[in-house]
Short mmCIF file of C-alpha atoms in Angstrom, two decimals:
data_model
loop_
_atom_site.label_atom_id
_atom_site.label_comp_id
_atom_site.label_asym_id
_atom_site.label_seq_id
_atom_site.Cartn_x
_atom_site.Cartn_y
_atom_site.Cartn_z
CA MET A 323 0.10 -0.31 -0.20
CA ALA A 324 1.27 3.54 -0.82
CA VAL A 325 0.77 6.54 1.40
CA LYS A 326 -1.08 9.58 -0.31
CA ALA A 327 0.07 13.14 -0.74
CA LEU A 328 -2.95 15.28 -1.02
CA LEU A 329 -2.23 17.40 -4.13
CA SER A 330 -5.54 16.93 -6.19
CA MET A 331 -8.26 16.24 -4.25
CA PHE A 332 -11.94 16.25 -5.55
CA LEU A 333 -14.62 18.19 -4.02
CA SER A 334 -17.99 18.76 -5.46
CA VAL A 335 -20.81 20.49 -3.92
CA GLY A 336 -24.29 20.57 -5.37
CA GLY A 337 -22.94 18.87 -8.41
CA THR A 338 -20.44 21.57 -9.11
CA ASP A 339 -16.58 20.77 -9.04
CA ILE A 340 -14.86 23.33 -6.88
CA SER A 341 -11.77 21.32 -6.50
CA ASP A 342 -9.70 24.28 -7.87
CA HIS A 343 -10.50 26.26 -4.91
CA VAL A 344 -9.88 23.81 -2.26
CA ARG A 345 -7.20 24.58 0.47
CA ASP A 346 -8.14 21.43 2.60
CA CYS A 347 -10.93 19.01 2.87
CA ASN A 348 -11.86 16.22 5.40
CA VAL A 349 -14.80 13.98 6.08
CA THR A 350 -15.42 12.60 9.39
CA ALA A 351 -17.55 9.93 10.25
CA ASP A 352 -18.69 8.93 13.96
CA ALA A 353 -20.80 6.46 15.62
CA THR A 354 -22.37 7.03 18.99
CA ALA A 355 -20.72 4.67 21.65
CA LEU A 356 -23.78 3.75 23.67
CA SER A 357 -22.81 2.44 27.02
CA SER A 358 -24.24 -1.12 27.44
CA GLU A 359 -22.33 -2.61 30.37
CA ALA A 360 -24.57 -4.27 33.19
CA MET A 361 -24.33 -5.92 36.44
CA GLY A 362 -21.37 -8.56 36.39
CA ASP A 363 -19.51 -6.45 33.84
CA ALA A 364 -15.91 -5.46 35.26
CA TRP A 365 -15.23 -3.48 32.06
CA GLU A 366 -17.24 -0.76 30.25
CA GLU A 367 -19.00 -2.10 27.11
CA VAL A 368 -20.53 -0.03 24.10
CA THR A 369 -22.83 -0.62 21.50
CA GLY A 370 -22.74 1.20 18.34
CA GLY A 371 -25.61 3.89 17.81
CA VAL A 372 -26.54 6.30 15.22
CA LYS A 373 -23.89 7.25 12.85
CA SER A 374 -23.28 11.10 11.84
CA GLY A 375 -20.59 12.91 9.88
CA MET A 376 -19.16 16.36 8.99
CA LEU A 377 -17.50 17.71 5.87
CA ASN A 378 -15.36 20.13 6.73
CA PHE A 379 -13.50 22.18 4.06
CA THR A 380 -11.56 25.43 3.38
CA LEU A 381 -11.84 27.26 0.18
CA LEU A 382 -10.16 30.22 -1.58
CA ASP A 383 -13.05 32.65 -1.84
CA ASP A 384 -13.91 33.70 -5.30
CA PHE A 385 -16.78 36.41 -5.91
CA ALA A 386 -16.79 35.93 -9.67
CA ALA A 387 -20.52 35.25 -11.18
CA SER A 388 -21.26 31.61 -10.47
CA SER A 389 -18.14 30.94 -8.42
CA ILE A 390 -17.33 30.05 -4.62
CA ASP A 391 -19.39 32.96 -2.79
CA SER A 392 -22.24 32.61 -5.16
CA ILE A 393 -22.35 28.80 -4.87
CA ILE A 394 -21.97 28.93 -1.01
CA TRP A 395 -24.20 31.52 -0.32
CA SER A 396 -26.92 30.15 -2.68
CA ALA A 397 -26.82 26.70 -0.75
CA PHE A 398 -27.02 28.22 2.58
CA ASN A 399 -29.59 30.83 1.62
CA THR A 400 -31.88 27.89 0.02
CA GLY A 401 -31.41 26.03 3.18
CA THR A 402 -32.07 22.67 1.60
CA ASN A 403 -29.48 19.72 1.93
CA VAL A 404 -27.05 19.32 -1.14
CA ALA A 405 -25.00 16.45 -2.43
CA PHE A 406 -21.41 16.30 -2.12
CA GLU A 407 -18.61 14.10 -3.57
CA VAL A 408 -15.19 13.79 -2.06
CA ARG A 409 -12.13 11.98 -3.41
CA PRO A 410 -8.35 11.67 -2.45
CA ASP A 411 -7.64 12.42 -6.14
CA SER A 412 -9.31 14.00 -8.94
CA ALA A 413 -8.47 10.80 -11.01
CA VAL A 414 -11.06 8.20 -11.72
CA VAL A 415 -12.69 6.46 -8.81
CA GLY A 416 -11.18 3.23 -8.15
CA THR A 417 -9.80 0.91 -5.45
CA SER A 418 -7.03 3.09 -4.46
CA ASN A 419 -9.23 6.29 -5.22
CA PRO A 420 -12.43 5.75 -3.40
CA LYS A 421 -15.35 8.36 -3.42
CA TYR A 422 -17.14 9.47 -0.46
CA THR A 423 -20.63 10.82 -1.31
CA GLY A 424 -23.55 11.89 0.50
CA SER A 425 -25.77 14.76 1.43
CA VAL A 426 -24.80 17.73 3.51
CA HIS A 427 -26.80 20.37 5.27
CA PRO A 428 -25.27 23.83 4.11
CA GLY A 429 -25.54 25.40 7.54
CA GLN A 430 -22.51 27.80 7.51
CA TRP A 431 -21.59 30.65 5.13
CA ARG A 432 -18.39 32.54 5.85
CA MET A 433 -16.68 35.84 4.37
CA GLY A 434 -13.76 37.90 5.47
CA GLY A 435 -10.00 37.81 6.21
CA GLN A 436 -7.35 40.07 7.57
CA TYR A 437 -5.50 42.61 5.40
CA ASN A 438 -3.04 41.04 3.22
CA THR A 439 -3.99 37.52 3.52
CA MET A 440 -6.34 35.48 0.95
CA ALA A 441 -9.69 35.46 1.29
CA GLN A 442 -11.15 32.10 2.45
CA LYS A 443 -14.08 30.41 3.65
CA GLN A 444 -13.69 27.61 6.24
CA LEU A 445 -16.90 25.57 6.56
CA SER A 446 -18.14 22.51 8.42
CA TRP A 447 -21.30 21.04 7.01
CA LYS A 448 -22.95 18.40 8.79
CA ILE A 449 -23.75 15.24 6.60
CA SER A 450 -27.42 14.16 6.49
CA GLY A 451 -28.05 10.54 5.98
CA ALA A 452 -25.64 7.74 4.81
CA LEU A 453 -22.18 8.59 4.14
CA THR A 454 -21.21 6.10 1.18
CA ARG A 455 -17.97 4.67 0.18
CA ALA A 456 -17.58 3.56 -3.35
CA THR A 457 -14.71 2.33 -5.53
CA SER A 458 -16.39 2.18 -8.82
CA MET B 1377 -12.53 32.39 -11.75
CA ALA B 1378 -10.15 34.42 -9.69
CA VAL B 1379 -9.35 34.04 -6.01
CA GLN B 1380 -8.43 37.15 -4.28
CA ALA B 1381 -6.26 38.64 -1.43
CA VAL B 1382 -7.93 40.66 1.30
CA LEU B 1383 -6.58 44.23 0.31
CA ASN B 1384 -9.59 46.49 -0.30
CA ALA B 1385 -12.45 45.09 1.68
CA PHE B 1386 -15.22 47.69 2.43
CA LEU B 1387 -17.50 48.23 5.25
CA TYR B 1388 -20.15 51.03 5.56
CA CYS B 1389 -22.05 51.27 8.91
CA ASP B 1390 -24.62 53.90 8.72
CA GLU B 1391 -22.62 57.17 8.40
CA TRP B 1392 -19.46 55.58 9.31
CA ASP B 1393 -17.24 54.68 6.48
CA ALA B 1394 -15.25 51.95 8.37
CA THR B 1395 -13.04 51.08 5.48
CA GLY B 1396 -10.24 53.39 6.24
CA ASP B 1397 -10.31 52.28 10.11
CA SER B 1398 -10.63 48.39 9.49
CA ARG B 1399 -8.01 45.90 8.80
CA GLU B 1400 -9.98 42.58 9.57
CA LEU B 1401 -13.59 41.38 9.01
CA ALA B 1402 -15.01 38.07 9.61
CA LEU B 1403 -18.72 37.62 8.83
CA SER B 1404 -20.55 34.36 9.49
CA ALA B 1405 -24.20 33.12 8.56
CA ASP B 1406 -25.37 29.84 10.42
CA SER B 1407 -28.38 27.78 10.21
CA THR B 1408 -29.42 25.67 12.95
CA ALA B 1409 -28.78 21.90 11.91
CA LEU B 1410 -32.22 20.20 13.32
CA ASP B 1411 -32.02 16.61 14.06
CA ALA B 1412 -34.93 15.00 12.20
CA THR B 1413 -33.76 11.32 12.63
CA THR B 1414 -36.35 8.81 13.23
CA PHE B 1415 -36.66 5.18 13.72
CA ARG B 1416 -36.95 4.73 9.81
CA ALA B 1417 -35.57 6.81 7.21
CA ALA B 1418 -37.41 7.96 4.12
CA VAL B 1419 -34.36 6.42 2.25
CA ALA B 1420 -33.75 2.89 3.49
CA ALA B 1421 -29.83 3.38 3.03
CA ASP B 1422 -30.23 6.08 5.68
CA ASN B 1423 -31.12 4.03 8.25
CA GLY B 1424 -28.73 4.15 11.27
CA TRP B 1425 -27.32 7.75 10.08
CA GLU B 1426 -28.40 11.18 11.59
CA ILE B 1427 -30.77 12.95 9.25
CA THR B 1428 -30.46 16.75 9.59
CA GLN B 1429 -32.72 19.52 8.37
CA GLY B 1430 -32.18 23.31 8.55
CA GLY B 1431 -33.62 25.59 11.13
CA ALA B 1432 -33.35 29.25 11.82
CA LYS B 1433 -30.50 31.18 10.36
CA LYS B 1434 -28.58 33.94 12.20
CA PHE B 1435 -25.95 36.47 11.09
CA THR B 1436 -22.88 37.39 13.16
CA GLY B 1437 -19.99 39.62 12.34
CA SER B 1438 -16.86 40.82 13.94
CA PHE B 1439 -14.39 43.47 12.77
CA ASN B 1440 -11.26 45.10 13.97
CA GLY B 1441 -8.73 47.94 13.11
CA PHE B 1442 -7.11 51.03 14.61
CA TRP B 1443 -8.87 53.15 17.08
CA ARG B 1444 -9.28 56.64 16.46
CA ALA B 1445 -11.43 59.36 18.18
CA ALA B 1446 -12.66 62.33 16.45
CA THR B 1447 -15.84 64.46 15.94
CA THR B 1448 -16.40 63.01 12.50
CA PRO B 1449 -17.39 59.50 12.25
CA ALA B 1450 -14.57 57.45 13.91
CA PRO B 1451 -14.44 54.25 15.76
CA ASP B 1452 -14.49 55.40 19.21
CA ALA B 1453 -17.51 57.86 18.98
CA GLU B 1454 -19.43 55.31 16.52
CA LEU B 1455 -19.04 52.40 18.57
CA PHE B 1456 -19.39 53.49 22.01
CA THR B 1457 -22.52 55.62 21.28
CA ASN B 1458 -24.07 52.91 19.48
CA LEU B 1459 -23.44 49.99 21.73
CA GLY B 1460 -26.72 47.93 21.81
CA VAL B 1461 -28.40 49.86 19.24
CA THR B 1462 -30.37 47.93 16.70
CA GLY B 1463 -31.07 48.44 13.01
CA ARG B 1464 -27.84 49.80 12.05
CA VAL B 1465 -27.36 49.72 8.13
CA LEU B 1466 -24.19 47.71 7.56
CA THR B 1467 -23.01 47.32 3.81
CA GLN B 1468 -19.76 45.14 3.18
CA GLY B 1469 -17.88 43.26 0.75
CA MET B 1470 -14.50 42.09 -0.11
CA ARG B 1471 -13.55 44.37 -2.77
CA GLU B 1472 -14.55 48.02 -3.08
CA SER B 1473 -15.52 48.20 -6.44
CA GLU B 1474 -18.87 49.07 -8.08
CA GLY B 1475 -20.76 46.10 -9.35
CA THR B 1476 -18.95 43.49 -7.04
CA VAL B 1477 -20.64 41.50 -4.44
CA ALA B 1478 -21.73 43.29 -1.23
CA TYR B 1479 -23.86 41.90 1.67
CA LEU B 1480 -26.58 44.01 3.00
CA SER B 1481 -27.64 43.52 6.68
CA ARG B 1482 -29.01 45.53 9.76
CA ILE B 1483 -27.09 45.04 12.78
CA ALA B 1484 -26.90 45.52 16.47
CA GLN B 1485 -23.45 46.16 18.04
CA ILE B 1486 -23.14 43.97 20.92
CA SER B 1487 -19.80 44.47 21.99
CA TYR B 1488 -16.78 47.09 21.80
CA ARG B 1489 -13.36 46.58 22.84
CA GLU B 1490 -10.59 49.35 22.78
CA PHE B 1491 -6.80 49.53 23.49
CA GLY B 1492 -4.15 47.16 24.20
CA ALA B 1493 -0.52 46.71 24.71
CA TYR B 1494 2.41 49.03 25.30
CA ASN B 1495 3.96 50.29 21.86
CA THR B 1496 1.40 49.13 19.35
CA LEU B 1497 -1.18 51.08 17.52
CA ALA B 1498 -4.27 51.42 19.74
CA PRO B 1499 -6.67 48.76 18.52
CA PHE B 1500 -10.64 48.30 18.46
CA SER B 1501 -12.72 45.44 17.73
CA LEU B 1502 -16.53 45.03 17.69
CA ASN B 1503 -19.01 42.17 17.39
CA VAL B 1504 -22.29 42.53 15.62
CA VAL B 1505 -25.25 40.38 15.25
CA GLY B 1506 -28.24 40.45 12.59
CA SER B 1507 -31.12 42.32 14.22
CA HIS B 1508 -33.66 42.01 11.69
CA ASN B 1509 -35.22 39.80 9.12
CA PRO B 1510 -33.61 38.87 6.65
CA GLY B 1511 -30.26 38.78 8.46
CA LEU B 1512 -28.19 39.02 5.38
CA VAL B 1513 -28.78 40.02 1.65
CA ARG B 1514 -26.39 39.08 -1.20
CA GLY B 1515 -26.16 41.89 -3.62
CA ALA B 1516 -23.89 44.26 -5.44
CA LEU B 1517 -22.05 47.70 -4.66
CA ALA B 1518 -24.03 50.11 -6.87
CA LYS B 1519 -22.03 53.12 -5.45
CA ALA B 1520 -18.61 53.16 -3.77
CA ALA B 1521 -17.97 55.68 -1.32
CA GLY B 1522 -17.68 58.90 -2.97
CA ALA B 1523 -18.39 62.51 -3.49
CA VAL B 1524 -21.53 63.66 -5.41
CA SER B 1525 -22.79 67.13 -5.87
CA ALA B 1526 -25.03 66.85 -9.33
CA THR B 1527 -28.37 65.00 -10.25
CA GLY B 1528 -28.03 61.97 -12.47
CA ALA B 1529 -27.07 58.29 -12.29
CA LEU B 1530 -25.20 57.66 -9.20
CA GLY B 1531 -22.38 54.90 -9.26
CA THR B 1532 -22.63 52.03 -11.82
CA GLY B 1533 -25.78 50.32 -13.38
CA ILE B 1534 -25.92 46.53 -12.39
CA GLN B 1535 -27.53 43.54 -14.05
CA LEU B 1536 -28.72 41.99 -11.00
CA GLY B 1537 -31.47 40.16 -12.67
CA ALA B 1538 -35.32 40.09 -12.25
CA VAL B 1539 -37.14 40.04 -8.99
CA GLY B 1540 -38.98 36.88 -8.75
CA ALA B 1541 -42.70 36.68 -7.47
CA SER B 1542 -41.64 35.14 -4.24
CA GLN B 1543 -38.45 37.79 -3.86
CA PHE B 1544 -37.89 41.33 -2.80
CA LEU B 1545 -35.71 44.27 -3.85
CA TYR B 1546 -33.39 45.50 -1.14
CA ALA B 1547 -31.07 48.50 -1.13
CA THR B 1548 -28.83 50.07 1.53
CA PHE B 1549 -27.61 53.81 1.14
CA HIS B 1550 -25.12 55.63 3.44
CA LEU B 1551 -24.96 59.22 3.46
CA LEU B 1552 -21.29 59.50 4.91
CA VAL B 1553 -20.97 63.48 4.70
CA ALA B 1554 -23.92 65.40 4.45
CA ALA B 1555 -24.29 68.76 2.94
CA THR B 1556 -27.78 70.52 2.77
CA THR B 1557 -30.09 67.85 1.13
CA ILE B 1558 -30.03 64.81 -1.48
CA THR B 1559 -32.84 62.60 -2.82
CA VAL B 1560 -32.02 59.40 -4.49
CA VAL B 1561 -34.13 56.85 -6.22
CA VAL B 1562 -33.58 52.96 -7.01
CA GLU B 1563 -34.54 52.42 -10.47
CA SER B 1564 -34.82 49.46 -13.01
CA ASP B 1565 -34.77 49.03 -16.60
CA ASP B 1566 -34.56 46.19 -19.11
CA ASN B 1567 -31.25 47.46 -20.64
CA SER B 1568 -27.94 48.93 -19.58
CA GLY B 1569 -28.42 52.22 -20.95
CA PHE B 1570 -31.48 52.90 -18.67
CA THR B 1571 -33.36 54.57 -21.60
CA THR B 1572 -36.76 53.62 -20.01
CA PRO B 1573 -36.18 53.58 -16.40
CA THR B 1574 -38.80 52.77 -13.57
CA THR B 1575 -38.49 54.37 -10.18
CA ARG B 1576 -38.83 51.29 -7.49
CA ALA B 1577 -37.75 53.14 -4.33
CA THR B 1578 -37.04 56.65 -3.15
CA ILE B 1579 -34.42 57.55 -0.48
CA GLY B 1580 -34.97 60.89 1.13
CA PRO B 1581 -34.77 63.63 1.02
CA LEU B 1582 -31.88 63.27 3.42
CA THR B 1583 -30.44 66.12 5.41
CA VAL B 1584 -28.19 64.65 7.88
CA ALA B 1585 -25.39 61.56 7.75
CA GLY B 1586 -26.90 58.11 8.53
CA GLY B 1587 -27.81 54.66 6.95
CA THR B 1588 -31.12 54.07 5.09
CA TRP B 1589 -32.56 50.56 4.51
CA ILE B 1590 -35.39 50.87 2.06
CA THR B 1591 -38.79 49.35 2.54
CA PRO B 1592 -38.28 45.94 0.61
CA VAL B 1593 -40.10 46.20 -2.66
CA ALA B 1594 -41.92 42.86 -3.47
CA GLY B 1595 -41.56 41.27 -6.96
CA ALA B 1596 -42.40 40.40 -9.55
CA ILE B 1597 -40.32 42.73 -11.55
CA THR B 1598 -39.05 41.83 -14.97
CA ASP B 1599 -36.34 44.51 -15.26
CA ASP B 1600 -32.79 42.98 -14.83
CA TRP B 1601 -30.75 46.15 -14.61
CA TRP B 1602 -30.53 48.41 -11.54
CA ARG B 1603 -28.98 51.69 -10.28
CA MET B 1604 -29.16 54.51 -8.02
CA ARG B 1605 -29.76 58.03 -9.55
CA VAL B 1606 -29.69 61.22 -7.77
CA THR B 1607 -32.91 63.37 -8.40
CA ALA B 1608 -32.34 66.16 -6.20
CA ILE B 1609 -29.23 67.61 -4.45
CA THR B 1610 -27.94 70.73 -2.83
CA GLY B 1611 -24.27 70.77 -1.82
CA THR B 1612 -21.49 68.13 -2.01
CA HIS B 1613 -22.13 64.70 -0.21
CA THR B 1614 -20.02 61.70 0.25
CA VAL B 1615 -22.32 58.50 -0.30
CA ALA B 1616 -22.35 54.89 -0.69
CA GLY B 1617 -25.05 52.36 -1.62
CA ALA B 1618 -25.77 48.67 -2.49
CA ILE B 1619 -28.55 46.79 -4.16
CA GLY B 1620 -29.83 43.38 -3.81
CA ILE B 1621 -32.54 40.91 -4.72
CA GLN B 1622 -33.40 37.81 -2.54
#
């Protein structure tokens, strides 16, 4: 197996490929650890509960028509969940380049920055429903 | 598409052109992620995963820069005097250029911090929250801060698009330095030359510096070009304004 340098990640939001503005991107998936020990157990036990996830990403901001600010604001302002896809590489999906897909609640919009820095948006959107991994 | 460095963002708050006092701005809009998970999801594959639905939205912002006190609009007088005041008109964006994206809002200043360490330029910072619905409107800068002394088109005409039946037209106007009197209208047309304009809102006559949030104009309006125009003026004023449809 080979480790992977993240130089060409793929991220699409609402069907739009925004990879060329992505500075960093990660997906988290968590399962609730329900405490399930009972009398007679000397060690804590857990049972997996509901799963949830987050799509965290930082974008170089862009105010051109139909670009980053327009896309993010539109999703936020509309308020309905949007589809996303993340791949470690923009190359075709495969066993070494799985795609993670799902739906996210676009619950954050950001704008700003300090003088003489790049304008960026750092966003954390909550995944709604299943996070799916596929290799084809 | 072009990414951009933060070099000439702008920030107008009522009669205060904060652009020349500020060095950093951060605007945030959030909607509540309501947990809508049930024993059975609408889509079977989602069973066992949390389902999220958007709730109420809120707008918050923070700004900082160099502290200054003066009788003319300056951070100290503006921010201390208006602490807790709601409905202040705020127009901001990341590039002070007419036609570029501007966000329009009405805010309450909820905190003001001033001064700092030895041998530094005295700083200020403030936090604001949206005070009215809608919290934030995405539009465009129609008139960058500048002087005006004659009637006629003000700033740049913008092709913002038509106003849908469920949408409204919004506009902010900042009289940054007032002379005697000024009246401005927001007008639309179906062409960039504004050969047959229709007045959609009137601002003024204004005689003192301050911010104006027009009464939102309901759609549908099929015109897609928008601008501001001075219809009456006495003296030389410094003004700025933005228009949005949402």
